[in-house]
Amino acid sequence: MKQAVHKLEIATRGKGLYEFTPSVAEWAGRQEMRTGLVTVFCRHTSASLLIQENADPTVRTDIRAYFDQIAPDDGPYEHNYEGADDMPAHLKTALTQVQLSIPFVNGRMALGTWQGIYLFEHRVHPHRREIVLHLIGE
Amino acid sequence: MKQAVHKLEIATRGKGLYEFTPSVAEWAGRQEMRTGLVTVFCRHTSASLLIQENADPTVRTDIRAYFDQIAPDDGPYEHNYEGADDMPAHLKTALTQVQLSIPFVNGRMALGTWQGIYLFEHRVHPHRREIVLHLIGE
Amino acid sequence: MKQAVHKLEIATRGKGLYEFTPSVAEWAGRQEMRTGLVTVFCRHTSASLLIQENADPTVRTDIRAYFDQIAPDDGPYEHNYEGADDMPAHLKTALTQVQLSIPFVNGRMALGTWQGIYLFEHRVHPHRREIVLHLIGE
């Protein structure tokens, strides 16, 4: 049994979903394991993680629009130090996840056919987001 | 230290919560481990996982009604290839989880007394849903 | 490779976010491991877990107010055995998480600078909440 850890950086250009499944898959595939557990961890409170459909791009457009609607920029928030998208970013992070763990089976992640791993950026301005990857297995 | 992996199939008959705690508990209990971590992973983007109350069935009725209300079938979605319940299914999946990890202590999952593991089906038509189970421990 | 398990109790005094990052960090730091995976599990269906900003307290106030607004105490629920905050507590738990896993790197959790681990209490009355911690690594 062994472990591997890696840090990814993802550059974002405003609100939306950024797929990075290949980065995780390639890294995990290089660790010479057959079976294990991959954990993806987002080190932020204004960006989060989602596993979502990787086929039709309108799914991502609709997801972005939906979260903008249920946690609008003009909501009655006290916290707005960093602008109108500050507090909604925290709420969208709370409503989604900052961590995903995916079984690693026969040398690859056991994702479904239509599942992709996305960083969900909630801020308007460009950011560099840090993702920590962990794999344990053999 | 060792690992075990298993695939479950759950047949669903429309929207709602389907408990499968016993399937996970029995499989994990057969792996001859005392301590570990059980991971439950749903390989879909229109069905998800929840740990919820396993006592009063009205909790499940209310959960289903609530998610239908906050992500309604007649929302302003672009993506509707597979019908009115298509995009709401993706949103409900985003708002809940596709992965759960549960500590395994003294030969059983450390669930609370009232906690059950549910598949949350978001589509109207019957589906066969694939769940991957992973256990690491000793 | 080894494992450690621990149970924490957190006393709550009504709805809100209760940080317990130091309790997890101190326990994990005592296990004499360099690399691993920390799992935090909440054994309840009316309280949940969040990783959120640990700097400005208005973030927590806004989060609490937001969840009270999207899952109000006076909603059209069937399930209300334990009072008006009963069913909303289940919904808020469904919308957030009962489990978090955090990579453990160089002897500490790989949390971002602004990330704290919170118990999100959804009930009005005081409760003692049980949290199970699991660490696997070496």
mmCIF file of C-alpha atoms in Angstrom:
data_model
loop_
_atom_site.group_PDB
_atom_site.id
_atom_site.type_symbol
_atom_site.label_atom_id
_atom_site.label_comp_id
_atom_site.label_asym_id
_atom_site.label_seq_id
_atom_site.Cartn_x
_atom_site.Cartn_y
_atom_site.Cartn_z
ATOM 1 C CA MET A 1 0.000 0.000 0.000
ATOM 2 C CA LYS A 2 1.326 3.438 -0.870
ATOM 3 C CA GLN A 3 0.275 7.064 -1.296
ATOM 4 C CA ALA A 4 0.866 9.921 -3.701
ATOM 5 C CA VAL A 5 0.117 13.641 -3.340
ATOM 6 C CA HIS A 6 0.111 16.325 -5.996
ATOM 7 C CA LYS A 7 -0.867 19.985 -6.341
ATOM 8 C CA LEU A 8 -2.649 21.311 -9.426
ATOM 9 C CA GLU A 9 -3.220 24.943 -10.328
ATOM 10 C CA ILE A 10 -6.205 25.929 -12.417
ATOM 11 C CA ALA A 11 -6.404 29.388 -13.960
ATOM 12 C CA THR A 12 -9.984 30.668 -14.131
ATOM 13 C CA ARG A 13 -11.387 33.519 -16.211
ATOM 14 C CA GLY A 14 -14.624 34.337 -14.387
ATOM 15 C CA LYS A 15 -17.681 32.411 -13.239
ATOM 16 C CA GLY A 16 -18.251 28.984 -14.716
ATOM 17 C CA LEU A 17 -17.282 25.306 -14.798
ATOM 18 C CA TYR A 18 -13.739 24.325 -15.793
ATOM 19 C CA GLU A 19 -13.166 20.659 -16.502
ATOM 20 C CA PHE A 20 -9.915 19.097 -15.303
ATOM 21 C CA THR A 21 -10.685 15.366 -15.449
ATOM 22 C CA PRO A 22 -7.681 14.665 -17.742
ATOM 23 C CA SER A 23 -5.211 16.267 -15.285
ATOM 24 C CA VAL A 24 -6.453 14.040 -12.456
ATOM 25 C CA ALA A 25 -6.643 10.921 -14.642
ATOM 26 C CA GLU A 26 -3.129 11.359 -16.057
ATOM 27 C CA TRP A 27 -1.552 11.985 -12.677
ATOM 28 C CA ALA A 28 -3.369 9.065 -11.032
ATOM 29 C CA GLY A 29 -2.513 6.796 -13.968
ATOM 30 C CA ARG A 30 1.202 7.498 -13.503
ATOM 31 C CA GLN A 31 1.265 6.245 -9.870
ATOM 32 C CA GLU A 32 1.515 2.561 -10.850
ATOM 33 C CA MET A 33 -1.451 1.454 -8.764
ATOM 34 C CA ARG A 34 -4.319 -0.854 -9.684
ATOM 35 C CA THR A 35 -6.795 -0.165 -6.862
ATOM 36 C CA GLY A 36 -7.191 2.812 -4.575
ATOM 37 C CA LEU A 37 -9.025 5.984 -3.671
ATOM 38 C CA VAL A 38 -8.421 9.341 -5.376
ATOM 39 C CA THR A 39 -9.297 12.468 -3.380
ATOM 40 C CA VAL A 40 -9.617 15.887 -5.016
ATOM 41 C CA PHE A 41 -9.572 18.845 -2.619
ATOM 42 C CA CYS A 42 -10.160 22.531 -3.445
ATOM 43 C CA ARG A 43 -8.300 24.913 -1.106
ATOM 44 C CA HIS A 44 -10.771 27.801 -1.458
ATOM 45 C CA THR A 45 -14.057 29.098 -0.054
ATOM 46 C CA SER A 46 -15.211 30.917 -3.209
ATOM 47 C CA ALA A 47 -14.672 28.126 -5.744
ATOM 48 C CA SER A 48 -15.824 24.537 -5.443
ATOM 49 C CA LEU A 49 -15.916 21.117 -7.108
ATOM 50 C CA LEU A 50 -18.621 19.299 -9.047
ATOM 51 C CA ILE A 51 -18.892 16.039 -10.905
ATOM 52 C CA GLN A 52 -21.204 16.800 -13.814
ATOM 53 C CA GLU A 53 -22.130 15.870 -17.350
ATOM 54 C CA ASN A 54 -19.226 16.207 -19.764
ATOM 55 C CA ALA A 55 -21.269 15.924 -22.968
ATOM 56 C CA ASP A 56 -23.642 18.799 -23.742
ATOM 57 C CA PRO A 57 -22.154 22.223 -22.816
ATOM 58 C CA THR A 58 -25.622 23.685 -22.164
ATOM 59 C CA VAL A 59 -25.645 21.677 -18.913
ATOM 60 C CA ARG A 60 -22.787 23.868 -17.670
ATOM 61 C CA THR A 61 -24.498 27.065 -18.870
ATOM 62 C CA ASP A 62 -27.688 26.074 -17.081
ATOM 63 C CA ILE A 63 -25.831 25.143 -13.877
ATOM 64 C CA ARG A 64 -24.067 28.492 -13.828
ATOM 65 C CA ALA A 65 -27.319 30.400 -14.468
ATOM 66 C CA TYR A 66 -29.184 28.391 -11.833
ATOM 67 C CA PHE A 67 -26.652 29.077 -9.075
ATOM 68 C CA ASP A 68 -26.619 32.775 -10.034
ATOM 69 C CA GLN A 69 -30.382 32.747 -9.604
ATOM 70 C CA ILE A 70 -30.544 30.963 -6.219
ATOM 71 C CA ALA A 71 -27.595 32.936 -4.757
ATOM 72 C CA PRO A 72 -27.850 36.258 -6.609
ATOM 73 C CA ASP A 73 -25.171 38.949 -6.564
ATOM 74 C CA ASP A 74 -27.702 41.493 -5.312
ATOM 75 C CA GLY A 75 -28.862 39.467 -2.301
ATOM 76 C CA PRO A 76 -29.268 40.994 1.199
ATOM 77 C CA TYR A 77 -25.741 40.127 2.392
ATOM 78 C CA GLU A 78 -23.756 41.761 5.178
ATOM 79 C CA HIS A 79 -20.428 40.444 3.879
ATOM 80 C CA ASN A 80 -19.355 42.228 0.675
ATOM 81 C CA TYR A 81 -15.714 43.276 1.279
ATOM 82 C CA GLU A 82 -14.639 41.970 -2.089
ATOM 83 C CA GLY A 83 -17.653 43.003 -4.153
ATOM 84 C CA ALA A 84 -21.114 41.769 -5.065
ATOM 85 C CA ASP A 85 -19.869 38.301 -6.069
ATOM 86 C CA ASP A 86 -18.090 37.743 -2.720
ATOM 87 C CA MET A 87 -20.849 36.363 -0.469
ATOM 88 C CA PRO A 88 -22.698 34.503 -3.286
ATOM 89 C CA ALA A 89 -19.376 32.721 -3.947
ATOM 90 C CA HIS A 90 -19.329 31.429 -0.354
ATOM 91 C CA LEU A 91 -22.975 30.308 -0.600
ATOM 92 C CA LYS A 92 -22.423 28.457 -3.879
ATOM 93 C CA THR A 93 -19.402 26.760 -2.333
ATOM 94 C CA ALA A 94 -21.535 25.706 0.658
ATOM 95 C CA LEU A 95 -24.236 24.327 -1.668
ATOM 96 C CA THR A 96 -21.740 22.242 -3.660
ATOM 97 C CA GLN A 97 -18.471 20.600 -2.430
ATOM 98 C CA VAL A 98 -14.797 21.333 -1.912
ATOM 99 C CA GLN A 99 -13.865 17.626 -1.807
ATOM 100 C CA LEU A 100 -14.529 14.572 -3.965
ATOM 101 C CA SER A 101 -13.247 11.015 -3.497
ATOM 102 C CA ILE A 102 -13.392 8.598 -6.401
ATOM 103 C CA PRO A 103 -12.627 4.858 -6.269
ATOM 104 C CA PHE A 104 -9.681 3.871 -8.473
ATOM 105 C CA VAL A 105 -10.340 0.468 -10.062
ATOM 106 C CA ASN A 106 -8.252 -1.481 -12.589
ATOM 107 C CA GLY A 107 -5.860 1.413 -12.953
ATOM 108 C CA ARG A 108 -8.408 4.160 -13.555
ATOM 109 C CA MET A 109 -10.999 6.293 -11.766
ATOM 110 C CA ALA A 110 -14.412 4.613 -11.643
ATOM 111 C CA LEU A 111 -16.202 7.644 -13.114
ATOM 112 C CA GLY A 112 -19.376 7.016 -15.097
ATOM 113 C CA THR A 113 -19.328 7.530 -18.879
ATOM 114 C CA TRP A 114 -20.836 11.015 -18.654
ATOM 115 C CA GLN A 115 -19.073 12.190 -15.495
ATOM 116 C CA GLY A 116 -16.415 14.901 -15.633
ATOM 117 C CA ILE A 117 -14.627 16.615 -12.728
ATOM 118 C CA TYR A 118 -15.125 20.378 -12.722
ATOM 119 C CA LEU A 119 -13.813 23.336 -10.818
ATOM 120 C CA PHE A 120 -16.785 25.642 -10.259
ATOM 121 C CA GLU A 121 -15.433 29.202 -10.175
ATOM 122 C CA HIS A 122 -17.785 31.610 -8.405
ATOM 123 C CA ARG A 123 -15.779 34.850 -8.703
ATOM 124 C CA VAL A 124 -15.985 37.296 -11.599
ATOM 125 C CA HIS A 125 -12.264 38.107 -11.802
ATOM 126 C CA PRO A 126 -9.518 35.667 -12.924
ATOM 127 C CA HIS A 127 -8.032 33.506 -10.174
ATOM 128 C CA ARG A 128 -5.414 30.800 -9.792
ATOM 129 C CA ARG A 129 -7.061 27.942 -7.858
ATOM 130 C CA GLU A 130 -5.124 25.316 -5.946
ATOM 131 C CA ILE A 131 -6.311 21.726 -6.000
ATOM 132 C CA VAL A 132 -4.659 19.022 -3.880
ATOM 133 C CA LEU A 133 -4.787 15.447 -5.185
ATOM 134 C CA HIS A 134 -4.271 12.418 -2.932
ATOM 135 C CA LEU A 135 -4.164 8.773 -3.962
ATOM 136 C CA ILE A 136 -3.899 5.818 -1.616
ATOM 137 C CA GLY A 137 -3.818 2.256 -2.878
ATOM 138 C CA GLU A 138 -1.617 -0.378 -4.425
ATOM 139 C CA MET B 1 -3.855 -3.049 5.221
ATOM 140 C CA LYS B 2 -6.059 -4.173 2.342
ATOM 141 C CA GLN B 3 -8.796 -2.993 -0.008
ATOM 142 C CA ALA B 4 -12.043 -4.288 -1.460
ATOM 143 C CA VAL B 5 -14.141 -2.983 -4.358
ATOM 144 C CA HIS B 6 -17.679 -3.891 -5.325
ATOM 145 C CA LYS B 7 -20.331 -2.720 -7.780
ATOM 146 C CA LEU B 8 -24.011 -2.474 -6.797
ATOM 147 C CA GLU B 9 -26.935 -1.933 -9.137
ATOM 148 C CA ILE B 10 -30.053 -0.199 -7.888
ATOM 149 C CA ALA B 11 -33.266 -0.326 -9.911
ATOM 150 C CA THR B 12 -35.285 2.872 -9.543
ATOM 151 C CA ARG B 13 -38.940 3.487 -10.400
ATOM 152 C CA GLY B 14 -39.101 7.252 -10.703
ATOM 153 C CA LYS B 15 -38.124 10.222 -8.542
ATOM 154 C CA GLY B 16 -37.475 9.564 -4.877
ATOM 155 C CA LEU B 17 -35.129 8.219 -2.214
ATOM 156 C CA TYR B 18 -34.157 4.537 -2.273
ATOM 157 C CA GLU B 19 -32.405 3.223 0.828
ATOM 158 C CA PHE B 20 -29.551 0.783 0.341
ATOM 159 C CA THR B 21 -27.781 0.882 3.724
ATOM 160 C CA PRO B 22 -28.134 -2.905 4.231
ATOM 161 C CA SER B 23 -26.380 -3.669 0.915
ATOM 162 C CA VAL B 24 -23.397 -1.532 1.880
ATOM 163 C CA ALA B 25 -23.327 -2.810 5.468
ATOM 164 C CA GLU B 26 -23.477 -6.487 4.472
ATOM 165 C CA TRP B 27 -20.783 -6.166 1.825
ATOM 166 C CA ALA B 28 -18.477 -4.181 4.126
ATOM 167 C CA GLY B 29 -19.112 -6.599 6.987
ATOM 168 C CA ARG B 30 -17.947 -9.548 4.856
ATOM 169 C CA GLN B 31 -14.484 -8.030 4.180
ATOM 170 C CA GLU B 32 -13.017 -9.159 7.524
ATOM 171 C CA MET B 33 -11.773 -5.742 8.558
ATOM 172 C CA ARG B 34 -12.091 -3.972 11.913
ATOM 173 C CA THR B 35 -11.171 -0.403 10.980
ATOM 174 C CA GLY B 36 -11.280 1.405 7.675
ATOM 175 C CA LEU B 37 -13.017 3.851 5.378
ATOM 176 C CA VAL B 38 -16.017 2.935 3.198
ATOM 177 C CA THR B 39 -16.577 5.052 0.088
ATOM 178 C CA VAL B 40 -19.867 4.980 -1.827
ATOM 179 C CA PHE B 41 -19.733 6.457 -5.335
ATOM 180 C CA CYS B 42 -22.654 7.051 -7.740
ATOM 181 C CA ARG B 43 -21.627 6.848 -11.419
ATOM 182 C CA HIS B 44 -24.358 9.207 -12.687
ATOM 183 C CA THR B 45 -25.111 12.898 -13.160
ATOM 184 C CA SER B 46 -28.913 12.637 -12.795
ATOM 185 C CA ALA B 47 -29.059 10.602 -9.575
ATOM 186 C CA SER B 48 -27.160 11.289 -6.372
ATOM 187 C CA LEU B 49 -26.487 10.150 -2.805
ATOM 188 C CA LEU B 50 -27.791 11.352 0.536
ATOM 189 C CA ILE B 51 -27.426 10.279 4.122
ATOM 190 C CA GLN B 52 -30.808 11.014 5.656
ATOM 191 C CA GLU B 53 -33.247 10.017 8.376
ATOM 192 C CA ASN B 54 -34.308 6.385 8.137
ATOM 193 C CA ALA B 55 -37.227 6.615 10.568
ATOM 194 C CA ASP B 56 -40.220 8.692 9.450
ATOM 195 C CA PRO B 57 -40.993 8.251 5.710
ATOM 196 C CA THR B 58 -42.462 11.769 5.500
ATOM 197 C CA VAL B 59 -38.885 13.073 5.655
ATOM 198 C CA ARG B 60 -38.271 11.466 2.248
ATOM 199 C CA THR B 61 -41.552 12.796 0.845
ATOM 200 C CA ASP B 62 -40.672 16.299 2.003
ATOM 201 C CA ILE B 63 -37.126 16.075 0.624
ATOM 202 C CA ARG B 64 -38.408 15.005 -2.776
ATOM 203 C CA ALA B 65 -41.053 17.768 -2.829
ATOM 204 C CA TYR B 66 -38.525 20.373 -1.711
ATOM 205 C CA PHE B 67 -36.014 19.579 -4.445
ATOM 206 C CA ASP B 68 -38.826 19.563 -7.026
ATOM 207 C CA GLN B 69 -39.722 23.039 -5.813
ATOM 208 C CA ILE B 70 -36.211 24.555 -5.840
ATOM 209 C CA ALA B 71 -35.270 22.955 -9.189
ATOM 210 C CA PRO B 72 -38.643 22.728 -10.959
ATOM 211 C CA ASP B 73 -39.259 20.748 -14.139
ATOM 212 C CA ASP B 74 -40.583 23.881 -15.851
ATOM 213 C CA GLY B 75 -37.538 26.065 -15.143
ATOM 214 C CA PRO B 76 -35.900 28.258 -17.827
ATOM 215 C CA TYR B 77 -33.343 25.648 -18.965
ATOM 216 C CA GLU B 78 -31.539 25.438 -22.292
ATOM 217 C CA HIS B 79 -30.694 21.756 -21.835
ATOM 218 C CA ASN B 80 -33.786 19.541 -22.231
ATOM 219 C CA TYR B 81 -32.738 16.796 -24.659
ATOM 220 C CA GLU B 82 -34.181 14.080 -22.484
ATOM 221 C CA GLY B 83 -37.298 15.873 -21.280
ATOM 222 C CA ALA B 84 -38.433 18.280 -18.593
ATOM 223 C CA ASP B 85 -36.801 16.273 -15.773
ATOM 224 C CA ASP B 86 -33.370 16.253 -17.487
ATOM 225 C CA MET B 87 -31.795 19.539 -16.387
ATOM 226 C CA PRO B 88 -33.457 19.580 -12.918
ATOM 227 C CA ALA B 89 -31.853 16.138 -12.398
ATOM 228 C CA HIS B 90 -28.399 17.643 -13.004
ATOM 229 C CA LEU B 91 -29.141 20.553 -10.638
ATOM 230 C CA LYS B 92 -30.375 18.281 -7.846
ATOM 231 C CA THR B 93 -27.244 16.167 -8.276
ATOM 232 C CA ALA B 94 -25.094 19.320 -8.013
ATOM 233 C CA LEU B 95 -26.943 20.380 -4.836
ATOM 234 C CA THR B 96 -26.432 17.007 -3.144
ATOM 235 C CA GLN B 97 -23.494 14.520 -3.580
ATOM 236 C CA VAL B 98 -22.319 11.655 -5.755
ATOM 237 C CA GLN B 99 -19.843 10.432 -3.139
ATOM 238 C CA LEU B 100 -19.929 9.605 0.559
ATOM 239 C CA SER B 101 -17.139 8.251 2.754
ATOM 240 C CA ILE B 102 -17.990 6.690 6.094
ATOM 241 C CA PRO B 103 -15.500 5.612 8.776
ATOM 242 C CA PHE B 104 -15.645 1.872 9.509
ATOM 243 C CA VAL B 105 -15.111 1.249 13.235
ATOM 244 C CA ASN B 106 -15.224 -2.015 15.203
ATOM 245 C CA GLY B 107 -16.352 -3.896 12.121
ATOM 246 C CA ARG B 108 -19.219 -1.608 11.108
ATOM 247 C CA MET B 109 -19.942 1.768 9.518
ATOM 248 C CA ALA B 110 -20.000 4.586 12.081
ATOM 249 C CA LEU B 111 -23.427 5.833 10.960
ATOM 250 C CA GLY B 112 -25.590 7.572 13.539
ATOM 251 C CA THR B 113 -28.717 5.805 14.808
ATOM 252 C CA TRP B 114 -31.023 7.657 12.428
ATOM 253 C CA GLN B 115 -28.737 7.772 9.396
ATOM 254 C CA GLY B 116 -29.519 5.741 6.293
ATOM 255 C CA ILE B 117 -27.726 5.784 2.917
ATOM 256 C CA TYR B 118 -30.041 6.700 0.044
ATOM 257 C CA LEU B 119 -29.858 6.833 -3.709
ATOM 258 C CA PHE B 120 -31.733 9.985 -4.729
ATOM 259 C CA GLU B 121 -33.243 9.294 -8.163
ATOM 260 C CA HIS B 122 -34.057 12.502 -10.056
ATOM 261 C CA ARG B 123 -35.479 11.045 -13.286
ATOM 262 C CA VAL B 124 -39.137 10.151 -13.872
ATOM 263 C CA HIS B 125 -38.532 6.915 -15.810
ATOM 264 C CA PRO B 126 -37.085 3.690 -14.335
ATOM 265 C CA HIS B 127 -33.269 3.428 -14.364
ATOM 266 C CA ARG B 128 -30.584 0.986 -13.297
ATOM 267 C CA ARG B 129 -28.057 2.967 -11.270
ATOM 268 C CA GLU B 130 -24.470 1.846 -10.718
ATOM 269 C CA ILE B 131 -22.857 2.399 -7.339
ATOM 270 C CA VAL B 132 -19.176 1.609 -6.723
ATOM 271 C CA LEU B 133 -18.175 0.644 -3.177
ATOM 272 C CA HIS B 134 -14.579 0.878 -1.940
ATOM 273 C CA LEU B 135 -13.233 -0.171 1.461
ATOM 274 C CA ILE B 136 -9.697 0.337 2.684
ATOM 275 C CA GLY B 137 -8.584 -0.792 6.121
ATOM 276 C CA GLU B 138 -7.514 -3.792 8.147
ATOM 277 C CA MET C 1 0.543 2.420 6.757
ATOM 278 C CA LYS C 2 -1.706 2.833 9.790
ATOM 279 C CA GLN C 3 -5.057 4.241 10.897
ATOM 280 C CA ALA C 4 -6.465 6.215 13.799
ATOM 281 C CA VAL C 5 -10.076 6.828 14.839
ATOM 282 C CA HIS C 6 -11.444 9.333 17.317
ATOM 283 C CA LYS C 7 -14.823 10.633 18.456
ATOM 284 C CA LEU C 8 -15.433 14.323 19.160
ATOM 285 C CA GLU C 9 -18.453 15.837 20.857
ATOM 286 C CA ILE C 10 -19.524 19.364 20.025
ATOM 287 C CA ALA C 11 -22.034 21.188 22.216
ATOM 288 C CA THR C 12 -24.239 23.524 20.213
ATOM 289 C CA ARG C 13 -26.434 26.376 21.444
ATOM 290 C CA GLY C 14 -28.855 26.848 18.573
ATOM 291 C CA LYS C 15 -28.597 27.409 14.831
ATOM 292 C CA GLY C 16 -25.267 28.491 13.439
ATOM 293 C CA LEU C 17 -21.710 27.554 12.468
ATOM 294 C CA TYR C 18 -19.336 26.197 15.131
ATOM 295 C CA GLU C 19 -15.698 25.975 14.143
ATOM 296 C CA PHE C 20 -13.717 22.948 15.316
ATOM 297 C CA THR C 21 -10.658 23.033 13.038
ATOM 298 C CA PRO C 22 -8.225 23.097 16.007
ATOM 299 C CA SER C 23 -9.715 19.894 17.498
ATOM 300 C CA VAL C 24 -9.230 18.019 14.230
ATOM 301 C CA ALA C 25 -5.780 19.505 13.594
ATOM 302 C CA GLU C 26 -4.475 18.708 17.100
ATOM 303 C CA TRP C 27 -5.756 15.131 17.036
ATOM 304 C CA ALA C 28 -4.404 14.468 13.529
ATOM 305 C CA GLY C 29 -1.071 16.078 14.428
ATOM 306 C CA ARG C 30 -0.629 13.662 17.364
ATOM 307 C CA GLN C 31 -0.855 10.523 15.168
ATOM 308 C CA GLU C 32 2.774 10.694 14.037
ATOM 309 C CA MET C 33 2.032 10.548 10.342
ATOM 310 C CA ARG C 34 3.428 12.642 7.492
ATOM 311 C CA THR C 35 0.996 11.846 4.682
ATOM 312 C CA GLY C 36 -2.578 10.609 4.747
ATOM 313 C CA LEU C 37 -6.277 11.345 4.458
ATOM 314 C CA VAL C 38 -8.371 12.807 7.289
ATOM 315 C CA THR C 39 -12.109 12.083 7.198
ATOM 316 C CA VAL C 40 -14.595 14.033 9.331
ATOM 317 C CA PHE C 41 -18.030 12.432 9.679
ATOM 318 C CA CYS C 42 -21.136 13.918 11.354
ATOM 319 C CA ARG C 43 -23.455 11.257 12.824
ATOM 320 C CA HIS C 44 -26.651 13.324 12.491
ATOM 321 C CA THR C 45 -29.363 14.226 9.986
ATOM 322 C CA SER C 46 -30.178 17.663 11.429
ATOM 323 C CA ALA C 47 -26.642 19.064 11.653
ATOM 324 C CA SER C 48 -23.995 19.025 8.942
ATOM 325 C CA LEU C 49 -20.440 19.989 8.013
ATOM 326 C CA LEU C 50 -19.028 22.875 6.010
ATOM 327 C CA ILE C 51 -15.591 24.113 5.114
ATOM 328 C CA GLN C 52 -15.958 27.886 5.036
ATOM 329 C CA GLU C 53 -14.139 31.163 5.507
ATOM 330 C CA ASN C 54 -12.593 31.510 8.960
ATOM 331 C CA ALA C 55 -11.849 35.232 8.735
ATOM 332 C CA ASP C 56 -14.845 37.587 8.657
ATOM 333 C CA PRO C 57 -17.684 36.438 10.997
ATOM 334 C CA THR C 58 -20.326 38.077 8.771
ATOM 335 C CA VAL C 59 -19.777 35.182 6.331
ATOM 336 C CA ARG C 60 -21.216 32.825 8.948
ATOM 337 C CA THR C 61 -24.101 35.178 9.728
ATOM 338 C CA ASP C 62 -24.950 35.416 6.035
ATOM 339 C CA ILE C 63 -24.706 31.652 5.541
ATOM 340 C CA ARG C 64 -27.067 31.019 8.424
ATOM 341 C CA ALA C 65 -29.556 33.646 7.183
ATOM 342 C CA TYR C 66 -29.372 32.304 3.628
ATOM 343 C CA PHE C 67 -30.159 28.720 4.604
ATOM 344 C CA ASP C 68 -33.018 29.943 6.824
ATOM 345 C CA GLN C 69 -34.372 31.741 3.785
ATOM 346 C CA ILE C 70 -34.116 28.859 1.281
ATOM 347 C CA ALA C 71 -35.423 26.245 3.754
ATOM 348 C CA PRO C 72 -37.723 28.316 5.984
ATOM 349 C CA ASP C 73 -39.211 27.085 9.256
ATOM 350 C CA ASP C 74 -42.704 27.857 7.960
ATOM 351 C CA GLY C 75 -42.423 25.809 4.751
ATOM 352 C CA PRO C 76 -45.150 23.384 3.583
ATOM 353 C CA TYR C 77 -43.698 20.291 5.294
ATOM 354 C CA GLU C 78 -45.488 17.106 6.305
ATOM 355 C CA HIS C 79 -42.780 16.096 8.774
ATOM 356 C CA ASN C 80 -42.814 18.309 11.886
ATOM 357 C CA TYR C 81 -42.758 15.908 14.850
ATOM 358 C CA GLU C 82 -40.031 17.840 16.586
ATOM 359 C CA GLY C 83 -41.159 21.369 15.718
ATOM 360 C CA ALA C 84 -40.885 23.933 12.965
ATOM 361 C CA ASP C 85 -37.086 23.591 12.715
ATOM 362 C CA ASP C 86 -37.249 19.785 12.258
ATOM 363 C CA MET C 87 -37.765 19.363 8.509
ATOM 364 C CA PRO C 88 -35.733 22.462 7.517
ATOM 365 C CA ALA C 89 -32.841 20.870 9.461
ATOM 366 C CA HIS C 90 -33.018 17.767 7.257
ATOM 367 C CA LEU C 91 -33.149 19.898 4.105
ATOM 368 C CA LYS C 92 -30.154 22.018 5.127
ATOM 369 C CA THR C 93 -28.238 18.816 5.889
ATOM 370 C CA ALA C 94 -29.126 17.468 2.423
ATOM 371 C CA LEU C 95 -27.948 20.727 0.811
ATOM 372 C CA THR C 96 -24.586 20.648 2.600
ATOM 373 C CA GLN C 97 -22.537 17.581 3.727
ATOM 374 C CA VAL C 98 -22.160 15.156 6.614
ATOM 375 C CA GLN C 99 -18.676 14.077 5.509
ATOM 376 C CA LEU C 100 -15.443 15.813 4.536
ATOM 377 C CA SER C 101 -12.092 14.243 3.607
ATOM 378 C CA ILE C 102 -8.970 16.376 3.671
ATOM 379 C CA PRO C 103 -5.522 15.339 2.403
ATOM 380 C CA PHE C 104 -2.892 15.326 5.155
ATOM 381 C CA VAL C 105 0.437 16.554 3.757
ATOM 382 C CA ASN C 106 3.747 17.174 5.557
ATOM 383 C CA GLY C 107 2.143 16.460 8.904
ATOM 384 C CA ARG C 108 -0.864 18.758 8.555
ATOM 385 C CA MET C 109 -4.223 19.057 6.811
ATOM 386 C CA ALA C 110 -3.923 20.688 3.386
ATOM 387 C CA LEU C 111 -6.597 23.308 4.145
ATOM 388 C CA GLY C 112 -6.351 26.642 2.344
ATOM 389 C CA THR C 113 -5.400 29.735 4.342
ATOM 390 C CA TRP C 114 -9.015 30.849 4.772
ATOM 391 C CA GLN C 115 -10.625 27.442 5.214
ATOM 392 C CA GLY C 116 -12.063 26.389 8.564
ATOM 393 C CA ILE C 117 -14.038 23.239 9.414
ATOM 394 C CA TYR C 118 -17.472 23.996 10.823
ATOM 395 C CA LEU C 119 -20.337 22.075 12.349
ATOM 396 C CA PHE C 120 -23.501 23.624 10.943
ATOM 397 C CA GLU C 121 -26.205 23.228 13.614
ATOM 398 C CA HIS C 122 -29.726 23.444 12.185
ATOM 399 C CA ARG C 123 -31.777 22.955 15.345
ATOM 400 C CA VAL C 124 -32.916 25.742 17.676
ATOM 401 C CA HIS C 125 -32.335 23.885 20.961
ATOM 402 C CA PRO C 126 -28.906 22.913 22.369
ATOM 403 C CA HIS C 127 -27.522 19.559 21.212
ATOM 404 C CA ARG C 128 -24.437 17.419 21.718
ATOM 405 C CA ARG C 129 -23.234 16.414 18.249
ATOM 406 C CA GLU C 130 -20.999 13.414 17.610
ATOM 407 C CA ILE C 131 -18.242 13.677 15.026
ATOM 408 C CA VAL C 132 -16.120 10.672 14.041
ATOM 409 C CA LEU C 133 -12.578 11.359 12.833
ATOM 410 C CA HIS C 134 -10.600 8.837 10.762
ATOM 411 C CA LEU C 135 -7.013 9.151 9.580
ATOM 412 C CA ILE C 136 -5.212 6.720 7.311
ATOM 413 C CA GLY C 137 -1.616 7.239 6.244
ATOM 414 C CA GLU C 138 1.962 6.890 7.373
#
